[in-house]
Amino acid sequence: MARINYDLQNDVLDDTQRVVTSTWSDNTNALTAVHTSSIQADFSSATSKGAFFIDVYHLATDSGGEIQYSIAYGHKAGSGSLNFTNSENAYGISPTRVNYNQYRQLVFGDENQQFTFPGDGTTDAFVPDDIYIININRARYKNNLKPSTLNLKLSGSEIGFLELTDDSITSTGSAVVTNAGRQFNIVSGSSGIRLGDSNIQVTNSGSYGLFYPDSGFIILNPAAISHHITESSPDLSSNLANNNHQKLLDCINGGNSFIVDSEEKISSKYYFTRIKNSEFNFTTNPSFIDDTGNLRYSSMENNPKVYITTIGLYNDTDDLIAVAKLSQPIAKDFSKEALIRVKLDY
């Protein structure tokens, strides 16, 4: 078997590209309808799955619908949902409190820090007690969600539509780095470009939310959203199944458009296999040799013609680690040279 040793400086090239695709199933660009499961979205008790979150599907579940994202509501003190028990020391221990604590641990790694939405330097940052959460299903995206592709439309009877995006283009990619990765503000606008000149979207309430593309979730600011869309205003009654996340889901359903793209980093290594005219002109097929070591076919003696069909890549200990099959054989003799590019993606 003939071999070539690669010159790592001249024959091997590393390359990295980012591939962007739609996040949603079937390569759908915009989700225009909301489908849920009555089995999953069960609000009958504090421990029901629906009390914590609602899964959203791209099709009806009996038509093969797959989970696209989940919606939840969190409250620092546990308001807006049933308590797990009615014992005296368990007041406020509820699904909404669990949700709030879970996401602040993800973002801050601290069970005491709260979500804040930006001020303008003269106005203090807004620190609400509650949040809405949109968590993109992990199976829907590759490495991360792509900043500047978020376009979420919410509907309301007074404003009509509120169109939200992240501010990654306006901020020229500058982001706050958290335990959950990059953090961008969610603002009014489209495709990463903010409308207006301030991240304060509602006076005394800050921005509309925060976008974490590396971890695949969105935190929305209920106070700012409900300023324009009253239907999304949470009911903060204690020990009641207020199902506030259903309110946000209704606003998304009415908006009929949720777009966000997935981004994947593909690393490639190219091996440029250079075959000179004097190389690889004889076959290594043992059937061409008779029992005495002579060629069986006289056509292989003076100016033989062979065909290159496969390239195997070996490591330093002669272990075969990859095989490249050519789309069609390449004829080779003493009058021909070849350059074959082998590409490995990983």
PDB file of C-alpha atoms in Angstrom, residues 45-49 51-52 78 81-87 90-99 101 239-240:
ATOM      1  CA  SER A  45     -52.361  20.990  41.031  1.00  0.00           C
ATOM      2  CA  ALA A  46     -49.202  22.771  42.155  1.00  0.00           C
ATOM      3  CA  THR A  47     -47.112  19.778  41.124  1.00  0.00           C
ATOM      4  CA  SER A  48     -48.617  19.403  37.637  1.00  0.00           C
ATOM      5  CA  LYS A  49     -46.209  20.080  34.771  1.00  0.00           C
ATOM      6  CA  ALA A  51     -48.123  24.720  36.721  1.00  0.00           C
ATOM      7  CA  PHE A  52     -44.419  25.170  35.906  1.00  0.00           C
ATOM      8  CA  GLY A  78     -43.970  32.650  44.733  1.00  0.00           C
ATOM      9  CA  SER A  81     -49.491  29.984  41.611  1.00  0.00           C
ATOM     10  CA  LEU A  82     -50.650  27.442  44.145  1.00  0.00           C
ATOM     11  CA  ASN A  83     -48.412  26.622  47.094  1.00  0.00           C
ATOM     12  CA  PHE A  84     -47.080  23.088  47.179  1.00  0.00           C
ATOM     13  CA  THR A  85     -48.577  22.610  50.639  1.00  0.00           C
ATOM     14  CA  ASN A  86     -50.739  24.724  52.932  1.00  0.00           C
ATOM     15  CA  SER A  87     -48.583  24.308  56.006  1.00  0.00           C
ATOM     16  CA  ALA A  90     -44.642  26.712  53.206  1.00  0.00           C
ATOM     17  CA  TYR A  91     -46.430  29.905  52.143  1.00  0.00           C
ATOM     18  CA  GLY A  92     -44.997  31.108  48.843  1.00  0.00           C
ATOM     19  CA  ILE A  93     -43.207  27.835  48.108  1.00  0.00           C
ATOM     20  CA  SER A  94     -44.734  27.364  44.681  1.00  0.00           C
ATOM     21  CA  PRO A  95     -43.961  26.675  40.996  1.00  0.00           C
ATOM     22  CA  THR A  96     -43.437  30.368  40.215  1.00  0.00           C
ATOM     23  CA  ARG A  97     -40.871  30.679  42.981  1.00  0.00           C
ATOM     24  CA  VAL A  98     -39.081  27.555  41.739  1.00  0.00           C
ATOM     25  CA  ASN A  99     -38.981  29.001  38.221  1.00  0.00           C
ATOM     26  CA  ASN A 101     -34.891  30.701  41.470  1.00  0.00           C
ATOM     27  CA  ASN A 239     -51.899  30.507  46.478  1.00  0.00           C
ATOM     28  CA  LEU A 240     -54.059  30.625  43.375  1.00  0.00           C
TER      29      LEU A 240
END
